[in-house]
Short mmCIF file of C-alpha atoms in Angstrom, two decimals:
data_model
loop_
_atom_site.label_atom_id
_atom_site.label_comp_id
_atom_site.label_asym_id
_atom_site.label_seq_id
_atom_site.Cartn_x
_atom_site.Cartn_y
_atom_site.Cartn_z
CA UNK A 1 43.87 5.33 -17.48
CA UNK A 2 43.93 2.57 -19.08
CA UNK A 3 39.44 2.79 -18.32
CA UNK A 4 40.10 5.38 -19.18
CA UNK A 5 42.15 5.00 -23.09
CA UNK A 6 40.10 2.26 -24.00
CA UNK A 7 36.20 4.81 -23.02
CA UNK A 8 37.75 7.46 -25.97
CA UNK A 9 38.77 5.38 -28.04
CA UNK A 10 35.37 3.40 -28.34
CA UNK A 11 34.01 5.90 -28.06
CA UNK A 12 35.40 7.48 -31.88
CA UNK A 13 34.99 3.75 -32.79
CA UNK A 14 30.91 4.78 -31.89
CA UNK A 15 30.79 7.97 -34.05
CA UNK A 16 32.05 6.45 -36.67
CA UNK A 17 29.91 3.60 -37.25
CA UNK A 18 27.43 6.46 -36.65
CA UNK A 19 28.45 7.71 -39.49
CA UNK A 20 28.58 5.25 -41.33
CA UNK A 21 25.16 3.96 -40.70
CA UNK A 22 24.20 7.78 -41.64
CA UNK A 23 25.98 7.53 -45.01
CA UNK A 24 26.58 3.47 -45.46
CA UNK A 25 26.58 4.33 -48.88
CA UNK A 26 30.62 5.23 -48.53
CA UNK A 27 31.29 1.36 -47.29
CA UNK A 28 29.00 0.07 -48.90
CA UNK A 29 31.10 1.22 -51.79
CA UNK A 30 33.92 -1.35 -50.58
CA UNK A 31 32.41 -4.28 -50.98
CA UNK A 32 30.28 -3.70 -54.32
CA UNK A 33 34.33 -3.39 -55.30
CA UNK A 34 34.28 -7.38 -54.60
CA UNK A 35 30.97 -8.42 -55.24
CA UNK A 36 31.43 -6.73 -58.48
CA UNK A 37 34.85 -8.66 -59.11
CA UNK A 38 33.25 -11.91 -57.99
CA UNK A 39 30.57 -11.83 -60.35
CA UNK A 40 32.48 -10.68 -63.47
CA UNK A 41 34.75 -13.34 -62.96
CA UNK A 42 31.91 -15.76 -62.47
CA UNK A 43 30.05 -14.50 -64.94
CA UNK A 44 33.54 -14.49 -67.54
CA UNK A 45 34.86 -17.74 -66.48
CA UNK A 46 31.73 -19.95 -65.32
CA UNK A 47 31.63 -23.09 -63.41
CA UNK A 48 35.30 -24.61 -64.95
CA UNK A 49 36.63 -21.28 -62.87
CA UNK A 50 39.55 -24.45 -60.93
CA UNK A 51 39.76 -25.60 -57.54
CA UNK A 52 38.51 -24.72 -54.20
CA UNK A 53 42.05 -24.32 -53.23
CA UNK A 54 42.93 -21.30 -56.21
CA UNK A 55 39.17 -19.91 -55.82
CA UNK A 56 39.94 -19.13 -51.76
CA UNK A 57 43.14 -17.51 -53.39
CA UNK A 58 41.54 -15.20 -55.77
CA UNK A 59 38.89 -14.05 -52.94
CA UNK A 60 41.75 -12.69 -50.54
CA UNK A 61 43.10 -10.98 -53.46
CA UNK A 62 39.20 -9.60 -53.71
CA UNK A 63 39.60 -8.94 -49.81
CA UNK A 64 42.74 -6.93 -50.08
CA UNK A 65 41.94 -4.74 -52.44
CA UNK A 66 38.82 -3.97 -51.12
CA UNK A 67 40.21 -3.11 -47.68
CA UNK A 68 41.93 -0.18 -49.31
CA UNK A 69 39.10 1.45 -50.00
CA UNK A 70 38.10 0.78 -47.09
CA UNK A 71 40.41 1.44 -44.99
CA UNK A 72 41.85 4.78 -46.58
CA UNK A 73 38.87 6.70 -46.52
CA UNK A 74 38.79 6.14 -42.26
CA UNK A 75 41.71 9.38 -41.56
CA UNK A 76 41.49 10.88 -45.22
CA UNK A 77 37.51 11.94 -43.87
CA UNK A 78 38.48 13.63 -40.85
CA UNK A 79 41.06 15.73 -42.05
CA UNK A 80 38.80 16.53 -44.64
CA UNK A 81 35.93 18.15 -42.77
CA UNK A 82 39.06 18.90 -40.38
CA UNK A 83 37.62 17.54 -37.46
CA UNK A 84 41.58 15.49 -37.14
CA UNK A 85 41.98 18.80 -35.56
CA UNK A 86 39.08 18.23 -32.57
CA UNK A 87 40.03 15.16 -32.26
CA UNK A 88 43.48 15.98 -31.89
CA UNK A 89 42.62 18.16 -29.05
CA UNK A 90 40.30 16.12 -27.48
CA UNK A 91 41.70 12.39 -27.33
CA UNK A 92 46.32 11.01 -27.16
CA UNK A 93 47.83 9.91 -30.74
CA UNK A 94 46.80 6.15 -29.02
CA UNK A 95 43.21 7.04 -28.01
CA UNK A 96 42.61 8.11 -31.61
CA UNK A 97 44.59 5.14 -33.84
CA UNK A 98 43.06 2.63 -31.43
CA UNK A 99 39.95 4.06 -32.08
CA UNK A 100 40.41 4.52 -36.38
CA UNK A 101 42.22 0.43 -34.87
CA UNK A 102 39.23 -0.70 -34.26
CA UNK A 103 36.38 0.57 -37.15
CA UNK A 104 38.31 -0.71 -39.76
CA UNK A 105 39.14 -3.97 -38.06
CA UNK A 106 35.03 -4.28 -38.08
CA UNK A 107 35.37 -2.93 -41.37
CA UNK A 108 37.21 -5.44 -42.98
CA UNK A 109 35.03 -8.38 -40.74
CA UNK A 110 32.50 -7.31 -41.90
CA UNK A 111 33.41 -7.11 -45.79
CA UNK A 112 34.48 -10.76 -45.92
CA UNK A 113 31.51 -12.39 -43.67
CA UNK A 114 29.37 -9.88 -47.13
CA UNK A 115 31.69 -11.66 -49.84
CA UNK A 116 31.86 -14.34 -48.34
CA UNK A 117 28.30 -15.66 -49.30
CA UNK A 118 28.34 -14.30 -52.26
CA UNK A 119 31.83 -16.24 -53.52
CA UNK A 120 29.65 -19.63 -52.36
CA UNK A 121 26.50 -18.49 -54.20
CA UNK A 122 29.14 -19.12 -57.44
CA UNK A 123 32.01 -20.92 -57.05
CA UNK A 124 30.07 -23.47 -54.54
CA UNK A 125 33.95 -24.79 -54.01
CA UNK A 126 35.51 -23.16 -50.59
CA UNK A 127 38.60 -24.57 -48.70
CA UNK A 128 36.93 -26.38 -45.22
CA UNK A 129 35.03 -23.85 -43.77
CA UNK A 130 36.93 -24.29 -40.63
CA UNK A 131 40.10 -23.97 -41.88
CA UNK A 132 38.27 -20.19 -43.19
CA UNK A 133 37.80 -19.07 -39.90
CA UNK A 134 40.78 -19.68 -38.39
CA UNK A 135 42.25 -17.61 -41.50
CA UNK A 136 39.20 -15.12 -41.88
CA UNK A 137 39.91 -14.40 -38.22
CA UNK A 138 43.71 -14.17 -38.60
CA UNK A 139 44.36 -11.92 -41.37
CA UNK A 140 42.15 -8.71 -40.41
CA UNK A 141 44.48 -9.11 -37.75
CA UNK A 142 47.86 -8.47 -39.71
CA UNK A 143 46.14 -6.06 -42.97
CA UNK A 144 44.25 -3.33 -40.85
CA UNK A 145 47.00 -2.08 -38.75
CA UNK A 146 49.06 -1.39 -41.03
CA UNK A 147 46.40 -0.18 -43.40
CA UNK A 148 45.45 2.59 -40.66
CA UNK A 149 48.93 3.28 -40.29
CA UNK A 150 49.13 3.14 -44.65
CA UNK A 151 46.03 5.72 -44.75
CA UNK A 152 47.31 8.33 -41.29
CA UNK A 153 51.26 8.82 -43.26
CA UNK A 154 49.21 8.79 -47.07
CA UNK A 155 46.49 11.40 -46.25
CA UNK A 156 49.39 14.33 -47.19
CA UNK A 157 50.58 13.03 -50.55
CA UNK A 158 49.20 14.13 -53.03
CA UNK A 159 47.47 11.62 -55.54
CA UNK A 160 46.46 9.85 -52.05
CA UNK A 161 44.22 7.36 -53.24
CA UNK A 162 46.76 5.35 -55.23
CA UNK A 163 50.03 5.36 -53.70
CA UNK A 164 47.80 3.52 -50.87
CA UNK A 165 48.19 0.89 -52.58
CA UNK A 166 51.26 1.46 -54.04
CA UNK A 167 52.41 1.81 -50.11
CA UNK A 168 50.91 -0.32 -48.73
CA UNK A 169 51.08 -3.24 -50.85
CA UNK A 170 54.56 -4.05 -50.37
CA UNK A 171 54.53 -4.19 -46.45
CA UNK A 172 51.06 -6.61 -46.86
CA UNK A 173 52.92 -9.58 -49.16
CA UNK A 174 54.68 -10.87 -46.89
CA UNK A 175 51.10 -11.72 -45.54
CA UNK A 176 49.74 -11.57 -48.32
CA UNK A 177 52.13 -14.40 -49.43
CA UNK A 178 50.87 -16.91 -46.28
CA UNK A 179 47.63 -16.28 -46.47
CA UNK A 180 47.73 -17.45 -50.37
CA UNK A 181 50.08 -21.02 -49.16
CA UNK A 182 47.34 -21.79 -46.18
CA UNK A 183 44.98 -21.33 -48.94
CA UNK A 184 46.76 -23.99 -51.48
CA UNK A 185 45.91 -26.69 -48.88
CA UNK A 186 43.05 -28.62 -48.10
CA UNK A 187 44.65 -30.26 -45.07
CA UNK A 188 46.07 -27.99 -42.17
CA UNK A 189 47.24 -30.52 -40.14
CA UNK A 190 50.55 -29.99 -41.21
CA UNK A 191 50.58 -26.57 -42.27
CA UNK A 192 50.82 -25.12 -38.49
CA UNK A 193 54.33 -23.24 -38.86
CA UNK A 194 52.90 -20.67 -41.47
CA UNK A 195 49.83 -20.53 -39.48
CA UNK A 196 52.40 -19.05 -36.33
CA UNK A 197 54.46 -17.73 -38.73
CA UNK A 198 50.60 -15.42 -39.35
CA UNK A 199 50.04 -15.40 -35.91
CA UNK A 200 53.92 -13.84 -35.45
CA UNK A 201 53.54 -11.61 -38.77
CA UNK A 202 49.50 -10.28 -36.63
CA UNK A 203 51.42 -9.19 -33.28
CA UNK A 204 54.26 -7.27 -35.04
CA UNK A 205 51.81 -5.51 -38.05
CA UNK A 206 50.03 -3.97 -34.30
CA UNK A 207 52.72 -3.79 -31.98
CA UNK A 208 54.82 -1.39 -34.49
CA UNK A 209 51.81 0.48 -36.34
CA UNK A 210 50.55 1.31 -32.67
CA UNK A 211 53.66 2.29 -31.82
CA UNK A 212 54.51 4.22 -34.54
CA UNK A 213 51.15 6.69 -34.83
CA UNK A 214 52.58 8.34 -32.26
CA UNK A 215 55.46 8.89 -33.07
CA UNK A 216 54.58 10.48 -36.51
CA UNK A 217 52.44 13.52 -34.47
CA UNK A 218 54.34 13.72 -31.79
CA UNK A 219 55.40 17.54 -32.77
CA UNK A 220 51.92 18.11 -33.76
CA UNK B 1 95.59 8.49 -47.54
CA UNK B 2 92.40 8.60 -45.87
CA UNK B 3 90.77 5.39 -46.89
CA UNK B 4 93.63 3.09 -46.66
CA UNK B 5 91.76 0.09 -44.62
CA UNK B 6 88.81 0.81 -48.44
CA UNK B 7 92.02 0.15 -50.45
CA UNK B 8 93.76 -3.30 -48.69
CA UNK B 9 90.87 -4.30 -48.54
CA UNK B 10 89.68 -3.72 -52.15
CA UNK B 11 92.94 -5.26 -54.17
CA UNK B 12 93.23 -8.89 -51.35
CA UNK B 13 88.94 -8.95 -52.52
CA UNK B 14 90.01 -8.95 -56.36
CA UNK B 15 93.37 -10.59 -55.25
CA UNK B 16 91.50 -13.87 -53.51
CA UNK B 17 88.18 -12.92 -55.50
CA UNK B 18 90.29 -14.05 -59.26
CA UNK B 19 94.07 -15.77 -57.70
CA UNK B 20 93.13 -17.28 -54.77
CA UNK B 21 90.18 -19.56 -54.38
CA UNK B 22 88.96 -21.59 -55.91
CA UNK B 23 86.33 -22.76 -58.27
CA UNK B 24 83.91 -24.42 -57.18
CA UNK B 25 82.47 -27.48 -57.62
CA UNK B 26 78.42 -28.92 -59.79
CA UNK B 27 79.27 -24.83 -60.90
CA UNK B 28 79.61 -24.30 -64.19
CA UNK B 29 82.56 -22.75 -66.20
CA UNK B 30 83.95 -19.81 -63.34
CA UNK B 31 80.88 -19.24 -62.84
CA UNK B 32 80.94 -19.63 -58.79
CA UNK B 33 83.05 -15.76 -58.91
CA UNK B 34 80.39 -14.40 -59.04
CA UNK B 35 79.75 -15.46 -55.94
CA UNK B 36 82.17 -12.98 -54.72
CA UNK B 37 80.07 -10.54 -55.90
CA UNK B 38 76.32 -11.10 -56.11
CA UNK B 39 75.99 -12.23 -51.77
CA UNK B 40 77.93 -9.11 -50.51
CA UNK B 41 76.02 -7.56 -52.84
CA UNK B 42 72.95 -8.64 -52.08
CA UNK B 43 73.85 -8.47 -47.61
CA UNK B 44 75.14 -5.06 -47.86
CA UNK B 45 71.08 -4.53 -49.01
CA UNK B 46 70.39 -5.98 -46.43
CA UNK B 47 72.29 -3.98 -44.41
CA UNK B 48 71.75 -0.88 -45.80
CA UNK B 49 68.53 -1.24 -44.93
CA UNK B 50 68.42 -2.48 -41.12
CA UNK B 51 70.37 1.05 -41.03
CA UNK B 52 67.58 3.23 -42.89
CA UNK B 53 65.22 1.19 -41.05
CA UNK B 54 67.25 2.59 -37.47
CA UNK B 55 68.48 5.59 -38.67
CA UNK B 56 64.32 6.05 -38.96
CA UNK B 57 63.51 5.84 -35.31
CA UNK B 58 66.10 7.96 -34.84
CA UNK B 59 65.13 10.73 -36.73
CA UNK B 60 61.10 9.82 -35.03
CA UNK B 61 62.86 10.73 -31.51
CA UNK B 62 65.36 12.60 -32.10
CA UNK B 63 63.52 14.34 -35.29
CA UNK B 64 67.17 15.53 -35.95
CA UNK B 65 67.70 16.24 -39.85
CA UNK B 66 70.84 14.08 -39.64
CA UNK B 67 69.11 10.68 -39.25
CA UNK B 68 66.87 11.91 -41.97
CA UNK B 69 69.21 12.43 -44.17
CA UNK B 70 71.45 9.60 -43.69
CA UNK B 71 67.73 7.06 -43.35
CA UNK B 72 67.03 8.32 -47.10
CA UNK B 73 70.78 7.85 -49.09
CA UNK B 74 71.51 4.70 -47.46
CA UNK B 75 67.98 3.24 -48.95
CA UNK B 76 69.26 5.02 -52.19
CA UNK B 77 72.64 2.73 -51.66
CA UNK B 78 70.71 0.20 -50.10
CA UNK B 79 68.70 0.43 -53.40
CA UNK B 80 71.62 0.40 -55.81
CA UNK B 81 73.25 -2.79 -54.09
CA UNK B 82 69.67 -4.59 -54.28
CA UNK B 83 69.78 -3.74 -57.88
CA UNK B 84 73.17 -4.58 -58.57
CA UNK B 85 72.96 -8.12 -57.12
CA UNK B 86 69.64 -8.75 -58.29
CA UNK B 87 71.33 -8.65 -62.03
CA UNK B 88 74.26 -10.51 -60.83
CA UNK B 89 72.21 -12.53 -58.98
CA UNK B 90 70.38 -13.40 -63.09
CA UNK B 91 73.38 -13.46 -65.27
CA UNK B 92 74.79 -16.34 -62.54
CA UNK B 93 71.93 -17.66 -63.24
CA UNK B 94 71.69 -17.86 -66.80
CA UNK B 95 74.68 -19.92 -66.88
CA UNK B 96 73.13 -22.52 -63.54
CA UNK B 97 69.89 -22.38 -64.82
CA UNK B 98 69.49 -21.76 -67.96
CA UNK B 99 67.02 -18.71 -68.40
CA UNK B 100 66.77 -15.28 -66.11
CA UNK B 101 64.27 -15.34 -64.38
CA UNK B 102 63.01 -18.87 -62.73
CA UNK B 103 61.26 -18.38 -59.69
CA UNK B 104 62.90 -18.87 -57.33
CA UNK B 105 62.15 -17.15 -54.40
CA UNK B 106 65.55 -15.54 -53.52
CA UNK B 107 64.71 -13.59 -57.26
CA UNK B 108 61.18 -12.99 -56.10
CA UNK B 109 62.03 -11.41 -52.83
CA UNK B 110 64.41 -9.12 -53.82
CA UNK B 111 61.83 -7.93 -56.63
CA UNK B 112 59.29 -7.46 -53.70
CA UNK B 113 62.10 -5.30 -51.34
CA UNK B 114 62.88 -3.63 -54.09
CA UNK B 115 59.32 -2.22 -54.56
CA UNK B 116 59.03 -2.00 -51.07
CA UNK B 117 62.40 0.43 -51.27
CA UNK B 118 60.41 2.07 -55.23
CA UNK B 119 57.35 2.87 -52.53
CA UNK B 120 59.47 4.70 -49.71
CA UNK B 121 60.92 7.28 -52.30
CA UNK B 122 57.51 7.41 -54.12
CA UNK B 123 55.71 8.03 -50.63
CA UNK B 124 58.55 10.05 -49.32
CA UNK B 125 58.47 12.54 -53.28
CA UNK B 126 54.77 12.65 -52.64
CA UNK B 127 54.43 14.25 -50.21
CA UNK B 128 54.66 18.69 -49.92
CA UNK B 129 55.02 19.61 -46.29
CA UNK B 130 58.59 20.08 -45.61
CA UNK B 131 57.36 19.75 -42.77
CA UNK B 132 56.28 16.44 -42.30
CA UNK B 133 57.49 14.97 -45.47
CA UNK B 134 60.83 13.54 -43.06
CA UNK B 135 58.47 12.55 -40.15
CA UNK B 136 56.20 9.85 -43.03
CA UNK B 137 59.01 8.90 -44.30
CA UNK B 138 60.12 7.58 -41.38
CA UNK B 139 57.53 6.25 -40.53
CA UNK B 140 57.33 3.79 -42.94
CA UNK B 141 60.87 3.17 -43.60
CA UNK B 142 60.75 2.10 -39.74
CA UNK B 143 58.47 -0.15 -41.46
CA UNK B 144 61.40 -1.85 -43.28
CA UNK B 145 62.78 -4.59 -40.14
CA UNK B 146 59.34 -6.22 -40.74
CA UNK B 147 59.45 -6.87 -44.57
CA UNK B 148 63.40 -6.40 -45.85
CA UNK B 149 63.80 -9.57 -42.93
CA UNK B 150 61.31 -11.21 -43.97
CA UNK B 151 61.78 -11.22 -47.98
CA UNK B 152 65.65 -12.21 -47.39
CA UNK B 153 65.94 -15.13 -44.59
CA UNK B 154 61.83 -16.14 -44.07
CA UNK B 155 60.34 -17.07 -47.25
CA UNK B 156 63.36 -18.67 -49.05
CA UNK B 157 63.63 -21.24 -46.15
CA UNK B 158 59.59 -22.11 -45.91
CA UNK B 159 59.41 -22.26 -49.92
CA UNK B 160 61.54 -24.67 -52.44
CA UNK B 161 64.26 -22.19 -53.58
CA UNK B 162 67.10 -23.71 -56.78
CA UNK B 163 70.18 -20.90 -54.46
CA UNK B 164 72.77 -23.24 -53.57
CA UNK B 165 72.44 -24.09 -49.18
CA UNK B 166 72.81 -20.85 -47.53
CA UNK B 167 76.01 -20.17 -45.47
CA UNK B 168 73.53 -19.97 -42.81
CA UNK B 169 71.54 -22.51 -43.45
CA UNK B 170 68.99 -25.23 -41.16
CA UNK B 171 71.73 -27.88 -40.57
CA UNK B 172 74.63 -25.00 -39.35
CA UNK B 173 76.80 -27.14 -41.31
CA UNK B 174 79.90 -25.22 -43.78
CA UNK B 175 78.44 -27.20 -46.95
CA UNK B 176 82.02 -24.59 -48.56
CA UNK B 177 85.97 -24.72 -48.95
CA UNK B 178 86.71 -23.32 -45.96
CA UNK B 179 89.41 -21.48 -49.24
CA UNK B 180 86.19 -20.05 -50.83
CA UNK B 181 84.44 -19.65 -47.27
CA UNK B 182 87.13 -16.95 -46.87
CA UNK B 183 87.73 -15.06 -49.78
CA UNK B 184 82.91 -14.33 -49.32
CA UNK B 185 83.68 -12.78 -45.70
CA UNK B 186 86.85 -10.61 -47.56
CA UNK B 187 84.88 -9.66 -50.42
CA UNK B 188 81.86 -8.76 -47.00
CA UNK B 189 83.87 -7.44 -45.39
CA UNK B 190 85.39 -4.81 -48.30
CA UNK B 191 81.30 -4.76 -50.15
CA UNK B 192 80.79 -2.70 -45.93
CA UNK B 193 83.00 -0.93 -45.56
CA UNK B 194 82.43 -0.42 -48.67
CA UNK B 195 78.87 1.01 -48.09
CA UNK B 196 79.98 2.59 -44.63
CA UNK B 197 82.33 5.35 -47.01
CA UNK B 198 80.12 5.42 -50.10
CA UNK B 199 77.40 6.53 -47.02
CA UNK B 200 80.38 8.83 -45.15
CA UNK B 201 80.91 11.62 -48.67
CA UNK B 202 76.92 11.38 -50.27
CA UNK B 203 75.76 11.97 -47.02
CA UNK B 204 78.98 15.34 -46.95
CA UNK B 205 78.42 16.27 -50.78
CA UNK B 206 74.35 16.70 -48.87
CA UNK B 207 74.88 18.73 -45.79
CA UNK B 208 77.38 21.02 -48.20
CA UNK B 209 74.99 21.51 -50.98
CA UNK B 210 72.18 22.51 -47.95
CA UNK B 211 74.75 24.80 -46.94
CA UNK B 212 75.61 26.16 -50.46
CA UNK B 213 72.25 26.80 -51.16
#
């Protein structure tokens, strides 16, 4: 049962990766969006940009914004080509959601990996590398389930591209506040309570989005 | 006579908040009386948002349109009480701290909650398909169970706040005059009752409107 669940989800994940491989520019848009903001900030403000904590906070803001573009398409493209109905027929709702979740998580990790060297190139100063790694691992685990769910909800809305950030930002705001508070310190040994809060948010986000998704399409 | 309890509590609330309760120490003039409007309004807004999340989950599990109606009406009422709490809080802040807006975590938190429920109303309005609309709205409102408690309880406790100590504080001690505390309990009960009666009334109006159509 569990084996079949993962097999179908991984197949969907593989389909999405293959699709992106064939049309890489679709995904590159979100990376270029982030890279353009970082570059424009670097050019306009120059080396006096600020302290490493502030650079980290700006970096995470850009990651949040770029992730909206990256994840918004996950369901939209399936509806545009009507392939969503084929997916509904061939797999359970939670398998579909989990597959999309895996794909979006991979995209977000790739986005952070690509944007990090650009930020480092321009601003040099950044928070402690290992601390950054902890944040880079934990933050997408909170963003992705919420954004994947919101992408599934807003796919039926008018002006869906504008609606997605309006609807997603208030839910991601707690995560953003915790990320900023963690970024605004170089001494993370005193911030374990915040890291626990971050992990707690991630767990709640994963649980609530997975359980809500199967309810959304229960009648279809 | 139908809402006799509401009238009794209303009169008791007015008497206690203006005559029975003494003025609190360290507060400017009569500003401490704002407590009996501001705190219950904030409490009822949280209650209404949690009720909306509860009704939304009930809708998702049962697909009974009455739960969807209750959820959206609860959000609207919660929004109203939240705006009232924000306005009274700002007026109180002007008297006590010298400015309407002070970047206090409770002020920023309540704005974040308002943004979340504005987004709910926008999302609900932007879906045209009548079958999908309540499902999408219910799924989103259910997420209020994550957002509302976080902003009401967590944020003000992890950041420095200008606000007076909450009734339920970290030391679990009541730092309040007993008469003020009793008045606060009565005003909270009155506002809760007011919310429940308002919810019932607006629900009946909406159901009658649907029948008339």
